[in-house]
PDB file of C-alpha atoms in Angstrom:
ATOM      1  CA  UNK A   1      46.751 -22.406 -28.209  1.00 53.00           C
ATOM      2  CA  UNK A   2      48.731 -20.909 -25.178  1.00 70.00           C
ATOM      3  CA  UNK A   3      51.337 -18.508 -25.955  1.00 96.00           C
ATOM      4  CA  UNK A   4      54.938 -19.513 -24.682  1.00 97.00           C
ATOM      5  CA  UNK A   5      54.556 -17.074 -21.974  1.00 98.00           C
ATOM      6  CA  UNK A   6      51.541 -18.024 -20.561  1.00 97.00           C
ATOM      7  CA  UNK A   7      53.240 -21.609 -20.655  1.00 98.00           C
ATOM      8  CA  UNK A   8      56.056 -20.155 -18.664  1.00 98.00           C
ATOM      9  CA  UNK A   9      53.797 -18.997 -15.717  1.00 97.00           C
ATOM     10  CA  UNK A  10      52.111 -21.657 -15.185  1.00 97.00           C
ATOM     11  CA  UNK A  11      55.493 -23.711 -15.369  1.00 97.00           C
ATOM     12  CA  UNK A  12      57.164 -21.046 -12.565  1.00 97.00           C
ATOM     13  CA  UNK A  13      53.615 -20.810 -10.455  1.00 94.00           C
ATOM     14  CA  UNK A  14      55.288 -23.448  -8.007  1.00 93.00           C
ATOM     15  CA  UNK A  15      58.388 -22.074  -7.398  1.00 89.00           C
ATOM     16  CA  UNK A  16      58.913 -20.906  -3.738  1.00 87.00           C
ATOM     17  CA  UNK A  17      59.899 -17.410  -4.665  1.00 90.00           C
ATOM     18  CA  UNK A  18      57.197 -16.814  -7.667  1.00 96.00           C
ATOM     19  CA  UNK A  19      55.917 -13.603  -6.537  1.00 96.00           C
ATOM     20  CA  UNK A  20      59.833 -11.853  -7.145  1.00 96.00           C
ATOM     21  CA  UNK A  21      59.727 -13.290 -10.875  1.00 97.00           C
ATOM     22  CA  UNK A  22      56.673 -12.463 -11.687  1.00 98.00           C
ATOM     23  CA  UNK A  23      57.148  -8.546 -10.418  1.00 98.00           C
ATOM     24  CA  UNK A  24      60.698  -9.039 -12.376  1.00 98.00           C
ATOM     25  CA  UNK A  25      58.852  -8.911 -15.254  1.00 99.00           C
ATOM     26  CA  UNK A  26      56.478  -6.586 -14.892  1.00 99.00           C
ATOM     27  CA  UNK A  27      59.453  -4.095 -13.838  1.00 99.00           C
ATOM     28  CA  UNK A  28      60.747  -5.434 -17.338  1.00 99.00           C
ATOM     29  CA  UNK A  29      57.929  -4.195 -18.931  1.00 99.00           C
ATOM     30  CA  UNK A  30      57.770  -1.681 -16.865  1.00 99.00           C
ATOM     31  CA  UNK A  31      61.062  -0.292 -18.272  1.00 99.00           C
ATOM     32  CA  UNK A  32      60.424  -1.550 -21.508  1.00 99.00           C
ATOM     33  CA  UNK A  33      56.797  -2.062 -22.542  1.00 98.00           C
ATOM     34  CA  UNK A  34      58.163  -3.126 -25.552  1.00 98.00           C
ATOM     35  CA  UNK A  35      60.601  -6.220 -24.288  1.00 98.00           C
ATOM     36  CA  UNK A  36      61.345  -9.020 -26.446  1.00 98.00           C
ATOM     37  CA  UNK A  37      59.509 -12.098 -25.934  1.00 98.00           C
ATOM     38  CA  UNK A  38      63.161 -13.372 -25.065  1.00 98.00           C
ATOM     39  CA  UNK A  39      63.961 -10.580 -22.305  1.00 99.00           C
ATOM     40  CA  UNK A  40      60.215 -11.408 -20.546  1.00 99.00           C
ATOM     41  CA  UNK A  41      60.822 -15.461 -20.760  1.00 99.00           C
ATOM     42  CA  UNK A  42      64.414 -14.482 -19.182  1.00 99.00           C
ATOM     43  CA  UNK A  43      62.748 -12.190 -16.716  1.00 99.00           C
ATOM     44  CA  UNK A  44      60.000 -15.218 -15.530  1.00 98.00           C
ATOM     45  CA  UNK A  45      62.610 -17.697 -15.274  1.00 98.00           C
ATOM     46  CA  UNK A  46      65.730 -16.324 -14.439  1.00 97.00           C
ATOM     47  CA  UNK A  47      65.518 -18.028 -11.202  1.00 93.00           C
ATOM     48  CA  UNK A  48      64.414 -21.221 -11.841  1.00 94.00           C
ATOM     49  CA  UNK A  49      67.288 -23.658 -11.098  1.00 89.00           C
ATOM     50  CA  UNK A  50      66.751 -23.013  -7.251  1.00 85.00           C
ATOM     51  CA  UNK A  51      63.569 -24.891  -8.060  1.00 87.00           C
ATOM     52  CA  UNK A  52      65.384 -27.545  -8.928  1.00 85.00           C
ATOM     53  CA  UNK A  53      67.802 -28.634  -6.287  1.00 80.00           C
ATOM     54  CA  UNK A  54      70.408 -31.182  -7.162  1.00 80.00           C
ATOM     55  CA  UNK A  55      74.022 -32.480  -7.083  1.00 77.00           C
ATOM     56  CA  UNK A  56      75.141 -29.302  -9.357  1.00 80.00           C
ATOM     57  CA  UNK A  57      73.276 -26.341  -7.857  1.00 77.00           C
ATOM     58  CA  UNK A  58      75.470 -23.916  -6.567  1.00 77.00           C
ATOM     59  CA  UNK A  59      75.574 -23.275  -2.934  1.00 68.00           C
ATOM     60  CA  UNK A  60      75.561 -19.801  -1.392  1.00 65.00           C
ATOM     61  CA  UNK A  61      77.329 -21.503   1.597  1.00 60.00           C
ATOM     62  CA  UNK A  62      79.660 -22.103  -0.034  1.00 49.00           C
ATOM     63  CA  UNK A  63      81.164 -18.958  -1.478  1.00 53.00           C
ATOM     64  CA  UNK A  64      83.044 -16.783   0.546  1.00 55.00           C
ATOM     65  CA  UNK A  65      83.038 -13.470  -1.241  1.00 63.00           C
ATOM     66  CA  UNK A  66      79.539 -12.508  -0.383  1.00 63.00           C
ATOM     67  CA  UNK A  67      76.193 -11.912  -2.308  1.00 65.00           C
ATOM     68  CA  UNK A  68      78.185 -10.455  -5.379  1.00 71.00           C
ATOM     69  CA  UNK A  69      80.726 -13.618  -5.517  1.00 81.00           C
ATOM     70  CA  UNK A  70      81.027 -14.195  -9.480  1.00 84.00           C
ATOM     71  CA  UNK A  71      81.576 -17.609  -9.141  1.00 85.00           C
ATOM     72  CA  UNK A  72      78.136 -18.300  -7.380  1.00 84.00           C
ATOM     73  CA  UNK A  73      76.544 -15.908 -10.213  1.00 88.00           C
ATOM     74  CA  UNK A  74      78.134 -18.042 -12.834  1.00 91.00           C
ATOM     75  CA  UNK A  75      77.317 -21.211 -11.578  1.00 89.00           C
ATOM     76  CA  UNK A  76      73.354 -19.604 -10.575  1.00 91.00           C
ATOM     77  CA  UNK A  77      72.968 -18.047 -13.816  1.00 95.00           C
ATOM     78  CA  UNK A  78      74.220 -21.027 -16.085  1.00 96.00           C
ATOM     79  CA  UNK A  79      72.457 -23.594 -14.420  1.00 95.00           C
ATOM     80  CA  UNK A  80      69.546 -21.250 -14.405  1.00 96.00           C
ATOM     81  CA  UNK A  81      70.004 -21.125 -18.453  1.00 98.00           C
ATOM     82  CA  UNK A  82      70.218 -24.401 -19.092  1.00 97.00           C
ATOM     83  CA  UNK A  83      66.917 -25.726 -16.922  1.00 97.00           C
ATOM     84  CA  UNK A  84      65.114 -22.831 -19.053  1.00 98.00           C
ATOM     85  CA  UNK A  85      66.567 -24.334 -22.321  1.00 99.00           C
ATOM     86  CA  UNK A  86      65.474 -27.859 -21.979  1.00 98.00           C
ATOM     87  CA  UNK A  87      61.745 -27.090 -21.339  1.00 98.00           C
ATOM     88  CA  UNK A  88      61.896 -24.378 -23.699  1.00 99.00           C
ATOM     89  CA  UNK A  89      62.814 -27.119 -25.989  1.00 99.00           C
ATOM     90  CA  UNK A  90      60.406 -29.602 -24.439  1.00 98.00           C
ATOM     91  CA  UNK A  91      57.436 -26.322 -25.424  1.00 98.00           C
ATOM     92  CA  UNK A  92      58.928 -26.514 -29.161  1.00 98.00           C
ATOM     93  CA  UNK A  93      60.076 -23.207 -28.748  1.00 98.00           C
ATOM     94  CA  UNK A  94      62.245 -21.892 -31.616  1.00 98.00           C
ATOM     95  CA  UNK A  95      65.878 -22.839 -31.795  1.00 99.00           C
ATOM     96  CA  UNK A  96      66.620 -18.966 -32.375  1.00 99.00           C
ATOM     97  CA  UNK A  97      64.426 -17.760 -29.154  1.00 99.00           C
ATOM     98  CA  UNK A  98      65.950 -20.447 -26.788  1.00 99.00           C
ATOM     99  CA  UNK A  99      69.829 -19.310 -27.421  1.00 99.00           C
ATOM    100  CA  UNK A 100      68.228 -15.844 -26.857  1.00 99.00           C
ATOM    101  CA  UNK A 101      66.712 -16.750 -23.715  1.00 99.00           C
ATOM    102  CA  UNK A 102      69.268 -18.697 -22.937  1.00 99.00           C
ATOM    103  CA  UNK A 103      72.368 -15.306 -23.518  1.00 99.00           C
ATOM    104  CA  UNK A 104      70.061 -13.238 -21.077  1.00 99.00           C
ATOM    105  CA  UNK A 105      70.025 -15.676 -18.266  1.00 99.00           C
ATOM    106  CA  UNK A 106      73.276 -16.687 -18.528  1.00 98.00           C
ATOM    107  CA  UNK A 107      73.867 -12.640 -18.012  1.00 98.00           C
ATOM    108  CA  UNK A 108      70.954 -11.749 -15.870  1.00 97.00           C
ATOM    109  CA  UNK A 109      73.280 -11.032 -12.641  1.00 94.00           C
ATOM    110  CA  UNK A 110      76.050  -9.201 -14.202  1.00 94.00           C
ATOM    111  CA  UNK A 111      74.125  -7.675 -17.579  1.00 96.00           C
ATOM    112  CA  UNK A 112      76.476  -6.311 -20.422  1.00 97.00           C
ATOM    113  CA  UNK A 113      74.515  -4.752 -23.262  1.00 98.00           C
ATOM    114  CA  UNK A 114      70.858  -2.728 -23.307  1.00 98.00           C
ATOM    115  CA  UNK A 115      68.661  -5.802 -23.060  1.00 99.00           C
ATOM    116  CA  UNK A 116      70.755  -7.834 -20.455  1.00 99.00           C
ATOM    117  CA  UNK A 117      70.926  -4.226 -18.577  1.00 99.00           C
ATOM    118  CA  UNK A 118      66.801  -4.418 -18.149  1.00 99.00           C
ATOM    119  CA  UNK A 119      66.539  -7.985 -17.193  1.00 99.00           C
ATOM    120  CA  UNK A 120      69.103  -7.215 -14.663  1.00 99.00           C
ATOM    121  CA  UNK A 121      67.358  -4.282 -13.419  1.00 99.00           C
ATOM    122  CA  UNK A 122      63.845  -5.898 -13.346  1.00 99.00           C
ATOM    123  CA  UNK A 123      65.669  -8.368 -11.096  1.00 98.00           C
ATOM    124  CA  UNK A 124      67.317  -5.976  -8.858  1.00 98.00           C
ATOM    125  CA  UNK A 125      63.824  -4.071  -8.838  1.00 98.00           C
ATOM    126  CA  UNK A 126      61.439  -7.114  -7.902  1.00 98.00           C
ATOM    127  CA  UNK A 127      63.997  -8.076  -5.623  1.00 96.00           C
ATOM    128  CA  UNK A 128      63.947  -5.015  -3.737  1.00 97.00           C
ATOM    129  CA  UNK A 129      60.526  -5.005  -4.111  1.00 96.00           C
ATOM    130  CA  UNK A 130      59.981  -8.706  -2.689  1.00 95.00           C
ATOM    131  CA  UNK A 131      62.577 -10.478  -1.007  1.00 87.00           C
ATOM    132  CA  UNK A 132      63.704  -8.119   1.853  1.00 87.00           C
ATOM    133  CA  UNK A 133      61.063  -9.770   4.218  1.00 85.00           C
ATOM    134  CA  UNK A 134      61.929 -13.492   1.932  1.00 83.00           C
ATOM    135  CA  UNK A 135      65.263 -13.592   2.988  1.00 79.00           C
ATOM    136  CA  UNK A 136      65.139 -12.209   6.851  1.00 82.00           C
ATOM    137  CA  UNK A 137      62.752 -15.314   7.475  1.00 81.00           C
ATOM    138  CA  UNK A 138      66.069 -16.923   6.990  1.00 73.00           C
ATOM    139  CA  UNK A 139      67.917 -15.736   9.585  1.00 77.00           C
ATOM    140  CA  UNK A 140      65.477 -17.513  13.133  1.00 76.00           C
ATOM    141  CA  UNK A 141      66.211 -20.928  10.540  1.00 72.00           C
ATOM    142  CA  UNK A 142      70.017 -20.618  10.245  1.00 70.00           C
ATOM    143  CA  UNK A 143      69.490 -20.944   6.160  1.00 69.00           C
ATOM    144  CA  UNK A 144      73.102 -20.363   4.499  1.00 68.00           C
ATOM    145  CA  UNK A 145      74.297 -18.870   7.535  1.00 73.00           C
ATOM    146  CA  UNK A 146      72.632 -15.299   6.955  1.00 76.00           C
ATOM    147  CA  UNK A 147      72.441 -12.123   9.506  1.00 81.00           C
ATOM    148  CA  UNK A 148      70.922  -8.756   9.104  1.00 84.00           C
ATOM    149  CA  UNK A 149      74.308  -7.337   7.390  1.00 86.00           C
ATOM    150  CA  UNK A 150      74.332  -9.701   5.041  1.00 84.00           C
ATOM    151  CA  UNK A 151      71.016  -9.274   3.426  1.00 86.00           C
ATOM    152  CA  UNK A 152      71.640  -5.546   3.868  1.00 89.00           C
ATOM    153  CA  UNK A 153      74.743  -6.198   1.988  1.00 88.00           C
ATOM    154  CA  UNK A 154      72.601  -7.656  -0.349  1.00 88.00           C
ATOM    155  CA  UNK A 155      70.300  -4.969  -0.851  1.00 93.00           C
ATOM    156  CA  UNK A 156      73.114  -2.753  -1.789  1.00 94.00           C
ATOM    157  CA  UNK A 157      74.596  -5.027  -3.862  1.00 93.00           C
ATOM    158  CA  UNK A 158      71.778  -5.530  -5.624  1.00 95.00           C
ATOM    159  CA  UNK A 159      70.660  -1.614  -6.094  1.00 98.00           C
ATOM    160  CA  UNK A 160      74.469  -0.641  -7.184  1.00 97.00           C
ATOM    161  CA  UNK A 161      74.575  -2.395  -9.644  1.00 96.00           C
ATOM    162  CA  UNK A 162      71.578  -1.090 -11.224  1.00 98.00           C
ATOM    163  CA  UNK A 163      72.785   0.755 -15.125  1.00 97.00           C
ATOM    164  CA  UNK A 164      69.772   1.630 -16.422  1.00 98.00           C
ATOM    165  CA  UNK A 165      69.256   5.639 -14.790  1.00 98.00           C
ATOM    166  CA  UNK A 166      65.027   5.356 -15.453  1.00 98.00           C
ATOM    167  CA  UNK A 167      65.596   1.830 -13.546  1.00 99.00           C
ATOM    168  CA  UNK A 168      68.152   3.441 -10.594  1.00 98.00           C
ATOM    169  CA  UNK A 169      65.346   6.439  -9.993  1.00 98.00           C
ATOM    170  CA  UNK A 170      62.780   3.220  -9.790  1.00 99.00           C
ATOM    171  CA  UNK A 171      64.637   1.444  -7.641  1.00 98.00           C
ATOM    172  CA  UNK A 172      65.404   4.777  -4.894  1.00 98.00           C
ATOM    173  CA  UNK A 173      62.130   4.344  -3.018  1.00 98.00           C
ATOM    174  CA  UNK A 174      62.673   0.533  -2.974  1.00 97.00           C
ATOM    175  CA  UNK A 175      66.117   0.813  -1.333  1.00 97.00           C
ATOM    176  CA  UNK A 176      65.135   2.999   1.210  1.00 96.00           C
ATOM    177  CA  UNK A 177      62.554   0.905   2.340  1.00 94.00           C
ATOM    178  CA  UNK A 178      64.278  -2.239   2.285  1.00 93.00           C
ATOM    179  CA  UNK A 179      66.942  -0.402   4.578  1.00 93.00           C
ATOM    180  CA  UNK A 180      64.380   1.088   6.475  1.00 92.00           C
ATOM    181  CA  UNK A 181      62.889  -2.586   6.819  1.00 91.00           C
ATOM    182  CA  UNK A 182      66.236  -4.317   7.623  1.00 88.00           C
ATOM    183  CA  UNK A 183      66.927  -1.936  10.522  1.00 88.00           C
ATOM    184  CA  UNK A 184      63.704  -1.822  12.278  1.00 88.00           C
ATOM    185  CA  UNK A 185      63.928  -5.865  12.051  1.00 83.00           C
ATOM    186  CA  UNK A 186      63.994  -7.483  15.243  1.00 80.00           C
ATOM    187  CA  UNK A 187      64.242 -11.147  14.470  1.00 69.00           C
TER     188      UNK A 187
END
């Protein structure tokens, strides 16, 4: 029989943006080779509810207090949570591992205690990593209204609020590059 995880991957292998949560957790693992099978469902799926669009997903759009806006975060990271907990409950997973998985999702932007503060850096590491030249594709389209500054504001936003120091001296070269990357870009 599978194990749960390999379940998840092939269950995320679809998802536009696969490559950033599959390098979210290997930077989980990276920082903890010894993750919870909780933390490394959390890292593969964190994202998951943009894979689902519908009448409740939250709209970047629609914010206007940037990349960081809590209330986007919120709305991302619950929705997120609860996509993850039905078909973790449609695998049979255990009641115990799905609130687990479930607490670390819901957290997975903002963090709060030694576990959530991986997942969040994995995230902020893979995103680093994999979305600089992701999200600039969006600016020639017009998605959500995006320019250079604002993905560069998301860069930053996304490296400050890195906790873990191992994870912040990780994510140094990463940043750099991404800036480096966001100012030679010429659209």
């Amino acid at each position: 029989m599978t194990s749960l995880l390999d379940r998840a991957h092939t269950w995320v292998v679809d998802y536009v943006n696969v490559r950033h949560l599959e390098r979210t957790l290997d930077w989980l693992l990276e920082l903890d080779p010894h993750a919870s099978e909780a933390a490394q469902l959390a890292a593969l799926t964190h994202d998951m509810e943009r894979h689902f669009p519908g009448p409740d997903e939250p709209r970047v759009e629609a914010t206007t207090r940037g990349w960081g806006d809590p209330l986007y975060n919120e709305a991302h990271s619950k929705r997120s949570a609860r996509i993850v907990a039905g078909w973790l409950r449609e695998q049979g997973a255990d009641p115990t591992l799905i609130e687990h998985v479930v607490r670390l999702i819901e957290v997975h932007e903002d963090g709060g205690w030694p576990e959530a503060d991986l997942v969040q850096a994995a995230d902020s590491l893979s995103f680093l990593e994999t979305n600089v030249e992701y999200f600039l594709s969006w600016i020639p389209v017009g998605r959500y209204g995006v320019n250079r500054y604002d993905i560069f504001a998301k860069i930053v936003y996304m490296y400050e609020r890195i906790r873990p120091v191992r994870a912040r001296e990780l994510a140094r070269p990463l940043y750099d590059e991404a800036v480096r990357t966001i100012l030679a870009w010429s659209g």
